[in-house]
CSV table of N, CA and C in Angstrom, one decimal:
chain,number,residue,atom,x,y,z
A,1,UNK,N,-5.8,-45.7,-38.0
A,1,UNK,CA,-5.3,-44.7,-37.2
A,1,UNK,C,-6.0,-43.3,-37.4
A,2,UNK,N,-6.6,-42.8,-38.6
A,2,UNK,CA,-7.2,-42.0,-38.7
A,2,UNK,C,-8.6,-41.6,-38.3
A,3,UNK,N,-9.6,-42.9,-37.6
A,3,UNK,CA,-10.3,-43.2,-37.1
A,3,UNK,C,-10.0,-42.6,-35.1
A,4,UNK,N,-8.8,-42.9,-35.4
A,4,UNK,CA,-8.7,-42.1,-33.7
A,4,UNK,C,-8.7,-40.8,-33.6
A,5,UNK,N,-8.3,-40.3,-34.6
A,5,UNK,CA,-7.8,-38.7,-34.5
A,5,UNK,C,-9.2,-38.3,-34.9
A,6,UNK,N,-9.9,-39.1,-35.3
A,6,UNK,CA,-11.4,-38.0,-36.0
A,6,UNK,C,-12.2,-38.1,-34.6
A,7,UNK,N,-12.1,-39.2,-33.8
A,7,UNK,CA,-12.9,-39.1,-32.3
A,7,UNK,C,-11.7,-38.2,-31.2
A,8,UNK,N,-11.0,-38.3,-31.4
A,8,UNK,CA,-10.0,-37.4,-30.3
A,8,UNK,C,-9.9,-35.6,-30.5
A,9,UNK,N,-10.1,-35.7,-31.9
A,9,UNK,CA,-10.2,-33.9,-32.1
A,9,UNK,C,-11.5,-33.7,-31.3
A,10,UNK,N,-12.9,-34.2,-31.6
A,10,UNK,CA,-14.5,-33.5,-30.9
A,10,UNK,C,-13.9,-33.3,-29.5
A,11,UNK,N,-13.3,-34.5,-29.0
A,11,UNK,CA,-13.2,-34.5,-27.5
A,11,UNK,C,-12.3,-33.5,-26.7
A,12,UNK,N,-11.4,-33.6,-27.8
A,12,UNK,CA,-10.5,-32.3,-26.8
A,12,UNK,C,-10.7,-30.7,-27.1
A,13,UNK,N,-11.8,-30.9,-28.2
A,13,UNK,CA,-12.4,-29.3,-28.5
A,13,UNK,C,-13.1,-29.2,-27.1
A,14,UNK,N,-14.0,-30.2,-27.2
A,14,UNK,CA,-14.8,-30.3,-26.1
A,14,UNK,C,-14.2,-29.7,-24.5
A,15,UNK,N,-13.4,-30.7,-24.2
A,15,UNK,CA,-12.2,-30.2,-23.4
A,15,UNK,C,-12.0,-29.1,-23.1
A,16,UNK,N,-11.4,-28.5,-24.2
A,16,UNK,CA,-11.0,-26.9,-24.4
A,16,UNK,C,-11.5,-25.8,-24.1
A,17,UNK,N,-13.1,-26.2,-24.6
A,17,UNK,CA,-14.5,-24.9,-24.7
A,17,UNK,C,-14.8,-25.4,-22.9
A,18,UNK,N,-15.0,-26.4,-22.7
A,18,UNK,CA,-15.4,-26.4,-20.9
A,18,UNK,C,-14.4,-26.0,-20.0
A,19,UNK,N,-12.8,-26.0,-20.2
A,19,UNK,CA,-12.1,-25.3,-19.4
A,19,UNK,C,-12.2,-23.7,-19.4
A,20,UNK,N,-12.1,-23.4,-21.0
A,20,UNK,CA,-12.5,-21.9,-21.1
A,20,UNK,C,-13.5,-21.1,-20.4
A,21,UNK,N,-15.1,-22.2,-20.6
A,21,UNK,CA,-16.1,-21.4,-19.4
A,21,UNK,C,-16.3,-21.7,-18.1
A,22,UNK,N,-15.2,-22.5,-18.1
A,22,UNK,CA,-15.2,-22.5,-16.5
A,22,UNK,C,-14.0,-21.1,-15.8
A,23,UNK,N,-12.9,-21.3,-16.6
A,23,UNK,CA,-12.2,-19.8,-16.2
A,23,UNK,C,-12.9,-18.6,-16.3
A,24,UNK,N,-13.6,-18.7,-17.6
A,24,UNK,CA,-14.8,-17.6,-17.2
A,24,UNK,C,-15.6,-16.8,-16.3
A,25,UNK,N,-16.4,-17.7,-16.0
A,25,UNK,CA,-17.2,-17.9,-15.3
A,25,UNK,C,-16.5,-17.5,-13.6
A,26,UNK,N,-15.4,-18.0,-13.6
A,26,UNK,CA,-14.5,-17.8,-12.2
A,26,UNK,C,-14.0,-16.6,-12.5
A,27,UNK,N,-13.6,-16.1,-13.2
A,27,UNK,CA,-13.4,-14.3,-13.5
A,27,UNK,C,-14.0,-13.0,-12.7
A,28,UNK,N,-15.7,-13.1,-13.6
A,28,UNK,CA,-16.7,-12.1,-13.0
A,28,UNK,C,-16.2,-10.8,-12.9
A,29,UNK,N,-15.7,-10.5,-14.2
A,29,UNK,CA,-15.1,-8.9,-14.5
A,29,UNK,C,-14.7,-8.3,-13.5
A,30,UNK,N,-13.4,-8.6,-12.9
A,30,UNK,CA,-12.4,-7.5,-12.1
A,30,UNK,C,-12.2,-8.6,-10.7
A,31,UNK,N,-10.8,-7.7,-10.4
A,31,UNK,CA,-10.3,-8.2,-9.6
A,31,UNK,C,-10.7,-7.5,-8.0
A,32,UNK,N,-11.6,-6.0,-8.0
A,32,UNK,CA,-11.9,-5.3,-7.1
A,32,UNK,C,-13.2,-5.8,-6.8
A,33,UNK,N,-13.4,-5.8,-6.1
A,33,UNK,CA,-15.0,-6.0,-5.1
A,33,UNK,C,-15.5,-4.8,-5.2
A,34,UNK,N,-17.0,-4.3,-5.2
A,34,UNK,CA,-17.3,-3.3,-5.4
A,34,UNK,C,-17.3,-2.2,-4.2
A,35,UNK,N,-17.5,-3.1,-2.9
A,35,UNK,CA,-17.3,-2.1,-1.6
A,35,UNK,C,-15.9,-1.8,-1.5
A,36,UNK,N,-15.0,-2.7,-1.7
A,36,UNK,CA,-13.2,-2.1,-1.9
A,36,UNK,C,-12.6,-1.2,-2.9
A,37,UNK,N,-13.6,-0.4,-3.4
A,37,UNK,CA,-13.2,0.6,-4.6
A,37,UNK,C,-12.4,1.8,-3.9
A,38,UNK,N,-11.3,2.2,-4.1
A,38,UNK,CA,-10.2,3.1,-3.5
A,38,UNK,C,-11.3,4.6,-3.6
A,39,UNK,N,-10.7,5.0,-2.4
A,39,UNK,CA,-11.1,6.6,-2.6
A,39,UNK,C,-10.1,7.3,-3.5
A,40,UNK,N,-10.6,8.3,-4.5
A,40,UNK,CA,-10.6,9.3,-5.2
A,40,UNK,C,-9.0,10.2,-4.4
A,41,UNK,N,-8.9,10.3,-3.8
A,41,UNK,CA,-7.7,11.0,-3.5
A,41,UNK,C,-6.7,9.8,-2.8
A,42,UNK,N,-6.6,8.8,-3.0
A,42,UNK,CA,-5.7,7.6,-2.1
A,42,UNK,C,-5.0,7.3,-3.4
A,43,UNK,N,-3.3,7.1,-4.0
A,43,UNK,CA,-2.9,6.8,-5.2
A,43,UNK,C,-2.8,5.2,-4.8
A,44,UNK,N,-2.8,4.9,-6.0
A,44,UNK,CA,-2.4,3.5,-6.2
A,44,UNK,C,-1.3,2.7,-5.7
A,45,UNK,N,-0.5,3.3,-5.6
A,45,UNK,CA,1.3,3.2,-4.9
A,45,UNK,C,1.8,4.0,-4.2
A,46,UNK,N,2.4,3.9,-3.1
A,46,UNK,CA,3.2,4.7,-2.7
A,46,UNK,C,4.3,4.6,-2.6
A,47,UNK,N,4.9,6.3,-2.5
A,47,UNK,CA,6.8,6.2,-2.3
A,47,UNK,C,7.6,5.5,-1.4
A,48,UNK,N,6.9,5.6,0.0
A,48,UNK,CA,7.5,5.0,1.3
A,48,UNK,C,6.3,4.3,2.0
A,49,UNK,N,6.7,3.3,2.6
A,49,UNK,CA,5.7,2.5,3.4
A,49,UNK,C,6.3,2.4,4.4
A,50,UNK,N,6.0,2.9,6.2
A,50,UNK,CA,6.3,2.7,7.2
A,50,UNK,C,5.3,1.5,8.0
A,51,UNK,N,5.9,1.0,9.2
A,51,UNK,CA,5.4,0.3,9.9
A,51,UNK,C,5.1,0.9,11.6
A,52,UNK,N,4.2,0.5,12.5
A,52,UNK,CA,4.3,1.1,13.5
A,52,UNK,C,5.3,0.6,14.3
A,53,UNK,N,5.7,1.1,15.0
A,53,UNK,CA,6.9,0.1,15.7
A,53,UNK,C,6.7,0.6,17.3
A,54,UNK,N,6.9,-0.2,18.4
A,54,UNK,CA,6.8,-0.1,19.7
A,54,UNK,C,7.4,1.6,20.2
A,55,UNK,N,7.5,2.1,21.1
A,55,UNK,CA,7.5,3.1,21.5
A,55,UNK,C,7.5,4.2,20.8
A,56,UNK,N,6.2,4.5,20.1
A,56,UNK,CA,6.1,5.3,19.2
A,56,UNK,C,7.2,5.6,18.0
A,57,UNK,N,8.0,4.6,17.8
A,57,UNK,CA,9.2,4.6,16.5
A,57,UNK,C,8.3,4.6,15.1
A,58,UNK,N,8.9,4.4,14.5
A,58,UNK,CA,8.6,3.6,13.0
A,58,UNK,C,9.7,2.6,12.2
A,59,UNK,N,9.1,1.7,11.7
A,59,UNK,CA,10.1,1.0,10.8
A,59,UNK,C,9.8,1.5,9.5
A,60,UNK,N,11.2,1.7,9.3
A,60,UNK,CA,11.4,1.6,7.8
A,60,UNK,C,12.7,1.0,7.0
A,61,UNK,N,12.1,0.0,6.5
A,61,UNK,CA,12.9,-0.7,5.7
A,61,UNK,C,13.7,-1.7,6.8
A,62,UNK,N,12.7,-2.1,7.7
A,62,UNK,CA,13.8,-2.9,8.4
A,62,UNK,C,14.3,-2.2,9.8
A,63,UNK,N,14.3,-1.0,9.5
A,63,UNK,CA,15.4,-0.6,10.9
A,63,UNK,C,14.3,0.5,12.1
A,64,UNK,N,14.4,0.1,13.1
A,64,UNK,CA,13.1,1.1,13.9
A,64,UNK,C,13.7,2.9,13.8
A,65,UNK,N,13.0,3.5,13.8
A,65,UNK,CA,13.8,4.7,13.4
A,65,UNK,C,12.5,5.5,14.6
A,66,UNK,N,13.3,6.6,15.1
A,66,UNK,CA,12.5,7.8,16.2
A,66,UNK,C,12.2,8.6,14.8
A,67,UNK,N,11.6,9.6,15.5
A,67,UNK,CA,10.8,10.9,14.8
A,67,UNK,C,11.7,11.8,14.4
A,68,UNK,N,13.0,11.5,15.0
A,68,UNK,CA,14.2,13.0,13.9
A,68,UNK,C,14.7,11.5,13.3
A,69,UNK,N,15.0,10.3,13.8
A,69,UNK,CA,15.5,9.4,12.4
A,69,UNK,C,14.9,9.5,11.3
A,70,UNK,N,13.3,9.4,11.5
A,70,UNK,CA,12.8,9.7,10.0
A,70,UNK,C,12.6,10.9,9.3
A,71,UNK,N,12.9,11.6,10.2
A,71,UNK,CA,12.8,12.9,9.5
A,71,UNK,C,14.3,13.1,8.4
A,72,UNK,N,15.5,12.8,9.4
A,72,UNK,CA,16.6,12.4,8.7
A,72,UNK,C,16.6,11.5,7.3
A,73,UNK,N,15.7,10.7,7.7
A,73,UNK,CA,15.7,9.7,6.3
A,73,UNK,C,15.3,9.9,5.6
A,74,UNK,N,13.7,10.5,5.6
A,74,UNK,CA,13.6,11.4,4.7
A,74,UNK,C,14.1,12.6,3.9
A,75,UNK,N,15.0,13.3,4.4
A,75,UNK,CA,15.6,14.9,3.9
A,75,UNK,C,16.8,13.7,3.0
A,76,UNK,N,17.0,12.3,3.4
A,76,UNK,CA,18.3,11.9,2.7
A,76,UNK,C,17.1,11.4,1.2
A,77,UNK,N,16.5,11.2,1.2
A,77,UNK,CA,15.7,10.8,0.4
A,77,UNK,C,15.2,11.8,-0.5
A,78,UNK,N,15.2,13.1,-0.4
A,78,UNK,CA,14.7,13.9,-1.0
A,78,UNK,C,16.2,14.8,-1.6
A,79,UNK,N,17.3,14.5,-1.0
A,79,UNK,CA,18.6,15.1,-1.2
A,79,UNK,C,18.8,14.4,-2.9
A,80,UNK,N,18.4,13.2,-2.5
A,80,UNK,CA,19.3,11.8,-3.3
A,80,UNK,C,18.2,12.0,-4.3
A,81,UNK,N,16.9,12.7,-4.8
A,81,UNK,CA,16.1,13.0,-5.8
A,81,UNK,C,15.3,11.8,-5.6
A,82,UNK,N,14.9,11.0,-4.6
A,82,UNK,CA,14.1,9.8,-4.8
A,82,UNK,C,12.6,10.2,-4.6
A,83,UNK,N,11.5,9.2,-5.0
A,83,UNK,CA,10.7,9.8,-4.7
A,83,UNK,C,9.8,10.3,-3.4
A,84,UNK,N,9.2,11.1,-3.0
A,84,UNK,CA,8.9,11.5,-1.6
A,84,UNK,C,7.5,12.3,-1.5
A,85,UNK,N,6.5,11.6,-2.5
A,85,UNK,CA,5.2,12.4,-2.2
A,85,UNK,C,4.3,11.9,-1.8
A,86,UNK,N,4.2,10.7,-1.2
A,86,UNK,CA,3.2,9.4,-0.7
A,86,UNK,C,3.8,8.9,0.2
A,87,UNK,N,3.4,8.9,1.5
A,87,UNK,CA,3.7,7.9,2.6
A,87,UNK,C,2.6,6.8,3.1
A,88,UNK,N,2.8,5.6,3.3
A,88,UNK,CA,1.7,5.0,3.7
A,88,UNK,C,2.1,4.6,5.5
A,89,UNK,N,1.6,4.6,6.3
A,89,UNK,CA,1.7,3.8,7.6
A,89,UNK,C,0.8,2.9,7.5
A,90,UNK,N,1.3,1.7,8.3
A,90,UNK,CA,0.7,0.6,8.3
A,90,UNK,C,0.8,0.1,9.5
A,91,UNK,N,0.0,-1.0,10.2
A,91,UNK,CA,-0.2,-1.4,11.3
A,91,UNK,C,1.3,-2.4,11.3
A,92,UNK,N,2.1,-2.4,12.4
A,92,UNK,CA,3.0,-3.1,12.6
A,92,UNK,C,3.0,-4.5,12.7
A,93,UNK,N,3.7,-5.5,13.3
A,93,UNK,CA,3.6,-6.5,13.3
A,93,UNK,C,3.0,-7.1,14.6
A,94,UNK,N,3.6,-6.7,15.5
A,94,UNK,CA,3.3,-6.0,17.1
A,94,UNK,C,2.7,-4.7,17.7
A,95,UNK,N,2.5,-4.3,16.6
A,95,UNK,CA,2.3,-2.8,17.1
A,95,UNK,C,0.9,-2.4,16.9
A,96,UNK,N,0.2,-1.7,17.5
A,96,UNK,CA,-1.1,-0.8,16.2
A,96,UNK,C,-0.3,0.5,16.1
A,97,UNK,N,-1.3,1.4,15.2
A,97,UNK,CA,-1.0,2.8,15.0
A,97,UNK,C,-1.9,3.6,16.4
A,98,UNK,N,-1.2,4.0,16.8
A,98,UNK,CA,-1.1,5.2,18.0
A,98,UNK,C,-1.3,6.4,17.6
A,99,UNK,N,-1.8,7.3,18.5
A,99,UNK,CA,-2.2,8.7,18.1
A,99,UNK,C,-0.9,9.0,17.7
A,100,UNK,N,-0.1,9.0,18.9
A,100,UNK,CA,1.3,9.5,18.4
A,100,UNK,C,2.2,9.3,17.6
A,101,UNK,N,1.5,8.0,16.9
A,101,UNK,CA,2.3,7.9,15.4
A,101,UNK,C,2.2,8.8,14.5
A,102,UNK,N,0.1,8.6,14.5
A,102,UNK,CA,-0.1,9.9,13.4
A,102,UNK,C,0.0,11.0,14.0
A,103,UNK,N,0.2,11.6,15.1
A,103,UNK,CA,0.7,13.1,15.2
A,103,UNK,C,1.9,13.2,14.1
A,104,UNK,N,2.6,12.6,14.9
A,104,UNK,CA,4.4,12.7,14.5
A,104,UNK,C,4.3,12.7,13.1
A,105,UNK,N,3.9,11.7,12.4
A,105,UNK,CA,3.6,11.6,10.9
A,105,UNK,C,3.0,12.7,10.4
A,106,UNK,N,2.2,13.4,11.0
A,106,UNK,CA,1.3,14.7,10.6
A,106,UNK,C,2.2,15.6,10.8
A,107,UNK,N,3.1,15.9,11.6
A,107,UNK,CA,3.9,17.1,12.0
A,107,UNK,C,5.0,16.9,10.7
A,108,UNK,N,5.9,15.4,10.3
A,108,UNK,CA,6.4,15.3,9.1
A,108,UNK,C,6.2,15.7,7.9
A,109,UNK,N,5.3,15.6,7.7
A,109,UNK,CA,4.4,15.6,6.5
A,109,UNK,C,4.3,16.9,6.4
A,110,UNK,N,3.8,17.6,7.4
A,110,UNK,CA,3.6,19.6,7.4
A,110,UNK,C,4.9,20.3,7.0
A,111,UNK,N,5.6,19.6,7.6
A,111,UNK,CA,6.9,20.2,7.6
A,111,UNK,C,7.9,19.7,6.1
A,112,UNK,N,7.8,18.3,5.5
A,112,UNK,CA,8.4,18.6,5.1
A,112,UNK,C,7.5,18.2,3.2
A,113,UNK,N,6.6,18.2,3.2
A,113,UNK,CA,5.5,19.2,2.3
A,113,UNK,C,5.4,17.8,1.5
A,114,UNK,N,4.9,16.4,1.7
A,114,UNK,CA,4.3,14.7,1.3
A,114,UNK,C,2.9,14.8,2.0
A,115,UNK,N,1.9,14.2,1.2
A,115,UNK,CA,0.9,13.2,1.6
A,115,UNK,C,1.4,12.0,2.6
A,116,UNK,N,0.5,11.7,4.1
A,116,UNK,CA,0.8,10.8,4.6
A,116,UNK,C,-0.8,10.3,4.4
A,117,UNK,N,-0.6,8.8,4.8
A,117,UNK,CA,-1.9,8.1,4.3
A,117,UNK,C,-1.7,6.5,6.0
A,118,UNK,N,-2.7,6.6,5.9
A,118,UNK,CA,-2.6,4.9,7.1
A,118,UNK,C,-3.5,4.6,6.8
A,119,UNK,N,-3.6,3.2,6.9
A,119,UNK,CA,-4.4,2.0,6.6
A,119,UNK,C,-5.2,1.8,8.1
A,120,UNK,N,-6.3,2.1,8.2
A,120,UNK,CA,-7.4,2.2,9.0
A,120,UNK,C,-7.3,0.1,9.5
A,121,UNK,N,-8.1,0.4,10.6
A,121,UNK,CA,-8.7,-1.0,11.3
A,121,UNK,C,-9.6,-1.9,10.4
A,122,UNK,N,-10.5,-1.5,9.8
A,122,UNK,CA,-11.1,-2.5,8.5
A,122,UNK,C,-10.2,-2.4,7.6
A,123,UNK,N,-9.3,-2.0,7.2
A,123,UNK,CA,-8.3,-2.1,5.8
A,123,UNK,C,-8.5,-0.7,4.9
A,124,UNK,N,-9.5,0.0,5.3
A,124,UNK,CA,-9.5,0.8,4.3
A,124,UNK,C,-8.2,2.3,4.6
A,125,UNK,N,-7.7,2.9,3.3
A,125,UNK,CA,-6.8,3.6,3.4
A,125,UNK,C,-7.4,5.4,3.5
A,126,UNK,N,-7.0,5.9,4.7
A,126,UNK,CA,-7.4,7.3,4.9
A,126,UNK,C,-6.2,8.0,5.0
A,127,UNK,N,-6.0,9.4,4.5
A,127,UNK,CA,-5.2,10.5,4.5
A,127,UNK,C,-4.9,11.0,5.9
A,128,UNK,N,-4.1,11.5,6.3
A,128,UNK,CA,-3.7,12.0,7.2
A,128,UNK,C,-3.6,13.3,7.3
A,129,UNK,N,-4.6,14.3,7.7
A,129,UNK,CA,-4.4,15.8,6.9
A,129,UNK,C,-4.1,16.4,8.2
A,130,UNK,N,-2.8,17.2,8.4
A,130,UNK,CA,-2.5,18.0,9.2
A,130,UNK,C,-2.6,19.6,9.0
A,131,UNK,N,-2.8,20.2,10.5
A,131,UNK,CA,-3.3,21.1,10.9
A,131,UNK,C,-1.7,21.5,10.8
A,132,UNK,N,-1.9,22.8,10.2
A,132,UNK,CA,-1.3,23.8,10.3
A,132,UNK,C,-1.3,25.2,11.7
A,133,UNK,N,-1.1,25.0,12.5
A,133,UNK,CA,-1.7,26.2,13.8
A,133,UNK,C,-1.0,27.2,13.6
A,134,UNK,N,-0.3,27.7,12.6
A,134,UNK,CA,0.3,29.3,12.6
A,134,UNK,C,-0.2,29.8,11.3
A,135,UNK,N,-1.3,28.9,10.8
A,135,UNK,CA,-2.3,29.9,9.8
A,135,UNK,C,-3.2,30.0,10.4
A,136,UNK,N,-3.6,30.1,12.1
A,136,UNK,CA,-4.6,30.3,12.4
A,136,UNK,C,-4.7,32.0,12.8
């Protein structure tokens, strides 16, 4: 019996070291692709993620909300200390993103002083930087 264990240990080292450089090898240092590297001002996470929703609404969390619903949801959000300095929009399920989403989101955002951010047609994530017209 000790004859088996002195051929069964080479083998399953063997074993061992080939599954290791095979996981290796399938690794290739990082989980990011080099053209999907985030821009420099896009955070990692955000506070709120909205969805587009049909007649220029938004979903959030489930429930389609107009332009003073979110604005309401937000001021309850900011009442209750949660966090409120990242917004993402995202393409709906049905929906795309409409100018008028990001107006409205831009006019939010000015007013009530968060980064808004949407996920562009290729996937990549752009800011949403609103104009202010009474510093003009």
């Amino acid at each position: 019996m000790t004859r088996t264990f002195r051929i069964l240990r080479p083998l399953a080292l063997a074993a061992f070291a080939t599954a290791t450089l095979m996981l290796g090898a399938c690794h290739r240092g990082g989980n990011v692709a080099p053209d999907q590297v985030r821009a420099a001002n896009v955070p990692a996470n955000f506070d709120v993620t909205l969805l587009a929703d049909k007649s220029n609404q938004f979903d959030f969390d489930g429930a389609p909300l107009t332009v003073e619903d979110l604005r309401s949801a937000f001021r309850y959000r900011l009442e209750e200390h949660l966090p409120m300095s990242t917004v993402l929009l995202k393409r709906g399920e049905k929906q795309k993103i409409t100018k008028e989403h990001i107006s409205s989101l831009a006019r939010v955002s000015l007013e009530m002083k968060f980064k808004a951010f949407m996920v562009e047609k290729d996937g990549g994530i752009s800011e949403i930087m609103p104009v202010d017209k009474s510093d003009k």
